[in-house]
mmCIF file of C-alpha atoms in Angstrom:
data_model
loop_
_atom_site.group_PDB
_atom_site.id
_atom_site.type_symbol
_atom_site.label_atom_id
_atom_site.label_comp_id
_atom_site.label_asym_id
_atom_site.label_seq_id
_atom_site.Cartn_x
_atom_site.Cartn_y
_atom_site.Cartn_z
ATOM 1 C CA MET A 920 11.906 17.907 0.882
ATOM 2 C CA ALA A 921 14.313 17.759 3.713
ATOM 3 C CA SER A 922 17.702 15.877 3.786
ATOM 4 C CA GLU A 923 16.397 13.740 6.971
ATOM 5 C CA GLU A 924 13.167 12.423 4.923
ATOM 6 C CA SER A 925 12.996 9.291 2.811
ATOM 7 C CA ILE A 926 10.443 9.097 -0.422
ATOM 8 C CA TYR A 927 8.191 5.787 0.249
ATOM 9 C CA PHE A 928 5.784 4.701 -2.332
ATOM 10 C CA ALA A 929 2.274 3.357 -1.136
ATOM 11 C CA TYR A 930 0.334 1.094 -3.416
ATOM 12 C CA GLY A 931 -1.543 -1.265 -0.821
ATOM 13 C CA SER A 932 -3.610 -0.789 2.688
ATOM 14 C CA ASN A 933 -1.049 2.273 3.207
ATOM 15 C CA LEU A 934 -2.236 4.354 0.554
ATOM 16 C CA HIS A 935 -4.786 6.596 2.485
ATOM 17 C CA PRO A 936 -2.963 9.209 4.338
ATOM 18 C CA LEU A 937 -4.795 8.567 7.432
ATOM 19 C CA ARG A 938 -3.913 4.896 7.353
ATOM 20 C CA LEU A 939 -0.348 5.569 7.104
ATOM 21 C CA GLN A 940 0.122 7.997 9.524
ATOM 22 C CA VAL A 941 -1.114 6.018 12.149
ATOM 23 C CA ARG A 942 1.889 3.745 11.748
ATOM 24 C CA VAL A 943 4.251 6.745 10.606
ATOM 25 C CA PRO A 944 3.104 10.184 12.637
ATOM 26 C CA SER A 945 5.554 12.104 10.093
ATOM 27 C CA ALA A 946 3.981 10.807 6.817
ATOM 28 C CA ARG A 947 3.799 13.900 4.179
ATOM 29 C CA LEU A 948 1.860 13.282 0.779
ATOM 30 C CA LEU A 949 3.648 14.419 -2.110
ATOM 31 C CA GLY A 950 1.692 13.148 -4.873
ATOM 32 C CA VAL A 951 0.520 10.312 -7.043
ATOM 33 C CA SER A 952 3.067 8.261 -9.236
ATOM 34 C CA VAL A 953 3.739 5.054 -10.676
ATOM 35 C CA LEU A 954 5.988 2.366 -10.928
ATOM 36 C CA PRO A 955 5.984 0.938 -14.231
ATOM 37 C CA GLY A 956 7.079 -2.602 -15.598
ATOM 38 C CA HIS A 957 5.126 -4.203 -12.386
ATOM 39 C CA ARG A 958 1.839 -5.229 -11.200
ATOM 40 C CA MET A 959 -0.110 -5.300 -7.785
ATOM 41 C CA VAL A 960 -1.444 -8.497 -6.193
ATOM 42 C CA PHE A 961 -3.092 -9.635 -3.229
ATOM 43 C CA GLY A 962 -0.535 -12.725 -3.117
ATOM 44 C CA LYS A 963 1.669 -11.865 0.128
ATOM 45 C CA ARG A 964 0.568 -14.275 2.788
ATOM 46 C CA GLY A 965 -0.116 -12.421 5.887
ATOM 47 C CA MET A 966 0.636 -13.536 9.631
ATOM 48 C CA ASP A 967 -3.219 -13.607 9.930
ATOM 49 C CA GLY A 968 -3.553 -15.984 6.664
ATOM 50 C CA SER A 969 -5.070 -13.683 4.195
ATOM 51 C CA GLY A 970 -3.738 -11.993 1.426
ATOM 52 C CA LYS A 971 -2.095 -8.895 1.270
ATOM 53 C CA CYS A 972 -0.733 -6.822 -1.483
ATOM 54 C CA THR A 973 2.614 -6.962 -3.009
ATOM 55 C CA ILE A 974 4.392 -5.954 -5.752
ATOM 56 C CA LEU A 975 5.307 -8.220 -8.740
ATOM 57 C CA PRO A 976 7.424 -8.029 -11.907
ATOM 58 C CA GLY A 977 4.677 -7.369 -14.516
ATOM 59 C CA VAL A 978 3.850 -9.747 -17.290
ATOM 60 C CA LYS A 979 2.226 -6.957 -20.192
ATOM 61 C CA ALA A 980 4.416 -4.279 -21.431
ATOM 62 C CA LYS A 981 2.006 -1.704 -19.934
ATOM 63 C CA ASP A 982 1.453 -2.987 -16.448
ATOM 64 C CA SER A 983 2.234 -0.731 -13.651
ATOM 65 C CA VAL A 984 0.843 -0.061 -10.079
ATOM 66 C CA PRO A 985 -0.360 3.813 -9.373
ATOM 67 C CA GLY A 986 0.243 4.851 -6.101
ATOM 68 C CA ALA A 987 1.444 7.772 -4.211
ATOM 69 C CA LEU A 988 4.315 9.150 -2.641
ATOM 70 C CA PHE A 989 4.958 9.772 0.872
ATOM 71 C CA ALA A 990 8.013 11.954 2.505
ATOM 72 C CA LEU A 991 8.885 10.084 5.868
ATOM 73 C CA ARG A 992 11.388 10.998 8.526
ATOM 74 C CA ARG A 993 14.301 8.739 8.173
ATOM 75 C CA ASP A 994 13.807 8.087 11.861
ATOM 76 C CA GLU A 995 10.508 6.523 11.662
ATOM 77 C CA ILE A 996 10.510 4.374 8.824
ATOM 78 C CA ASN A 997 11.423 1.794 11.541
ATOM 79 C CA PHE A 998 7.927 2.112 12.327
ATOM 80 C CA LEU A 999 6.611 1.218 9.079
ATOM 81 C CA ASP A 1000 9.183 -1.855 9.010
ATOM 82 C CA ALA A 1001 7.909 -3.388 11.748
ATOM 83 C CA ALA A 1002 4.447 -2.630 10.902
ATOM 84 C CA GLU A 1003 5.184 -4.349 7.376
ATOM 85 C CA GLY A 1004 6.788 -7.198 9.271
ATOM 86 C CA PRO A 1005 9.922 -9.541 7.839
ATOM 87 C CA ALA A 1006 7.949 -11.039 5.284
ATOM 88 C CA TYR A 1007 8.224 -7.736 3.451
ATOM 89 C CA ALA A 1008 11.944 -6.187 2.091
ATOM 90 C CA ARG A 1009 12.441 -2.676 1.120
ATOM 91 C CA LYS A 1010 13.294 -2.144 -2.862
ATOM 92 C CA SER A 1011 14.374 1.002 -4.336
ATOM 93 C CA ALA A 1012 13.185 2.685 -7.417
ATOM 94 C CA ALA A 1013 12.887 5.935 -9.054
ATOM 95 C CA PHE A 1014 9.554 7.649 -8.937
ATOM 96 C CA ALA A 1015 8.333 10.632 -11.436
ATOM 97 C CA LEU A 1016 6.256 13.127 -9.822
ATOM 98 C CA ASN A 1017 5.439 16.735 -11.386
ATOM 99 C CA GLY A 1018 8.401 16.811 -13.722
ATOM 100 C CA SER A 1019 11.019 15.321 -11.192
ATOM 101 C CA VAL A 1020 12.666 12.044 -10.988
ATOM 102 C CA LEU A 1021 12.573 11.090 -6.690
ATOM 103 C CA ASN A 1022 14.385 8.092 -5.573
ATOM 104 C CA GLY A 1023 12.208 6.364 -2.858
ATOM 105 C CA PHE A 1024 11.655 2.639 -1.977
ATOM 106 C CA TYR A 1025 8.420 0.232 -1.634
ATOM 107 C CA TYR A 1026 7.637 -3.184 0.104
ATOM 108 C CA GLU A 1027 7.509 -6.214 -1.867
ATOM 109 C CA ALA A 1028 6.923 -9.747 -0.504
ATOM 110 C CA ARG A 1029 10.102 -11.845 0.198
ATOM 111 C CA GLU A 1030 9.704 -15.330 -2.031
ATOM 112 C CA PHE A 1031 8.349 -17.456 1.011
ATOM 113 C CA ALA A 1032 5.503 -15.227 1.666
ATOM 114 C CA LEU A 1033 4.034 -15.308 -1.792
ATOM 115 C CA ASP A 1034 0.865 -17.417 -2.077
ATOM 116 C CA GLN A 1035 -1.246 -15.924 -4.644
ATOM 117 C CA GLY A 1036 -4.209 -18.311 -3.552
ATOM 118 C CA LEU A 1037 -5.239 -16.384 -0.973
ATOM 119 C CA ARG A 1038 -8.022 -14.024 -0.381
ATOM 120 C CA PRO A 1039 -7.702 -10.775 1.557
ATOM 121 C CA PHE A 1040 -9.884 -9.720 4.500
ATOM 122 C CA ASP A 1041 -13.303 -7.342 3.135
ATOM 123 C CA TRP A 1042 -11.624 -4.509 5.552
ATOM 124 C CA TYR A 1043 -8.289 -4.964 3.874
ATOM 125 C CA ARG A 1044 -9.172 -4.585 0.283
ATOM 126 C CA ASP A 1045 -11.811 -1.718 1.374
ATOM 127 C CA LEU A 1046 -8.701 0.040 2.518
ATOM 128 C CA VAL A 1047 -6.936 -0.292 -0.426
ATOM 129 C CA VAL A 1048 -10.207 1.008 -2.292
ATOM 130 C CA ALA A 1049 -10.458 3.945 0.015
ATOM 131 C CA GLY A 1050 -6.768 4.943 -0.683
ATOM 132 C CA ALA A 1051 -6.764 4.530 -4.358
ATOM 133 C CA ARG A 1052 -10.397 6.748 -4.620
ATOM 134 C CA PHE A 1053 -8.711 9.304 -2.152
ATOM 135 C CA HIS A 1054 -5.928 9.597 -4.633
ATOM 136 C CA SER A 1055 -8.426 9.565 -7.918
ATOM 137 C CA LEU A 1056 -6.504 6.711 -9.250
ATOM 138 C CA PRO A 1057 -7.890 5.867 -12.383
ATOM 139 C CA GLU A 1058 -11.252 4.169 -12.110
ATOM 140 C CA HIS A 1059 -10.803 0.843 -14.409
ATOM 141 C CA TYR A 1060 -7.802 0.191 -11.030
ATOM 142 C CA VAL A 1061 -10.392 1.313 -8.492
ATOM 143 C CA LEU A 1062 -13.105 -1.089 -10.188
ATOM 144 C CA ALA A 1063 -10.792 -4.024 -10.409
ATOM 145 C CA LEU A 1064 -9.565 -3.231 -6.474
ATOM 146 C CA ALA A 1065 -12.747 -3.154 -5.713
ATOM 147 C CA SER A 1066 -14.001 -6.353 -7.614
ATOM 148 C CA VAL A 1067 -11.276 -8.457 -5.983
ATOM 149 C CA ALA A 1068 -13.071 -11.620 -3.900
ATOM 150 C CA THR A 1069 -12.534 -11.222 -0.290
ATOM 151 C CA GLN A 1070 -12.947 -13.384 3.276
ATOM 152 C CA GLN A 1071 -14.581 -12.307 6.573
ATOM 153 C CA ASP A 1072 -12.072 -11.695 9.534
ATOM 154 C CA GLU A 1073 -13.084 -13.769 12.570
ATOM 155 C CA ASN A 1074 -10.800 -11.130 14.859
ATOM 156 C CA GLU A 1075 -13.563 -8.929 16.350
ATOM 157 C CA GLU A 1076 -11.699 -6.839 17.871
ATOM 158 C CA ARG A 1077 -9.210 -6.224 14.549
ATOM 159 C CA VAL A 1078 -12.279 -5.539 12.606
ATOM 160 C CA ALA A 1079 -13.879 -3.042 15.293
ATOM 161 C CA ARG A 1080 -10.461 -1.118 14.795
ATOM 162 C CA ILE A 1081 -10.256 -1.222 11.101
ATOM 163 C CA MET A 1082 -13.864 -0.243 10.693
ATOM 164 C CA SER A 1083 -13.335 3.092 13.069
ATOM 165 C CA LEU A 1084 -10.270 3.988 10.920
ATOM 166 C CA LEU A 1085 -12.476 3.069 7.761
ATOM 167 C CA ALA A 1086 -15.474 5.541 9.141
ATOM 168 C CA ARG A 1087 -13.007 8.554 9.882
ATOM 169 C CA ILE A 1088 -11.405 7.995 6.288
ATOM 170 C CA SER A 1089 -15.147 7.737 4.667
ATOM 171 C CA GLY A 1090 -15.444 11.118 6.689
ATOM 172 C CA THR A 1091 -12.726 12.956 4.647
#
């Protein structure tokens, strides 16, 4: 890894490389890892009123969040910060990858943005599932993601844009 790169742990809608590269062109996949002692929920209130992914402390000893590590050029991290928005905070963590430990960061919803009563849009959940499948995350995890109740997005322009991306993803 080059010294001008940082390690990013993706676990939600940025999990698929094509999605992340729309936001951060330099994103380079390093491999699959986990964040132990945590769990992923669709419990962050998005600006559109739907549920988005966030990480919370685990409730069971075995809780962990599977995801993927990407190397990002440091001068492009601001692109990701802008896409994630002010309701997310960057958090530092150490991640295991191929016998090494890499220091990196992930995003976690700020307290004011937490709302576990929300449902994600169907396309958002599908982006997360597509990323999980791409990385061959554990099947029980993928099935749990796919079973999350969703809501329809009424913004036709956004739906069309994301459906185009999902079509590109399904072709990979």
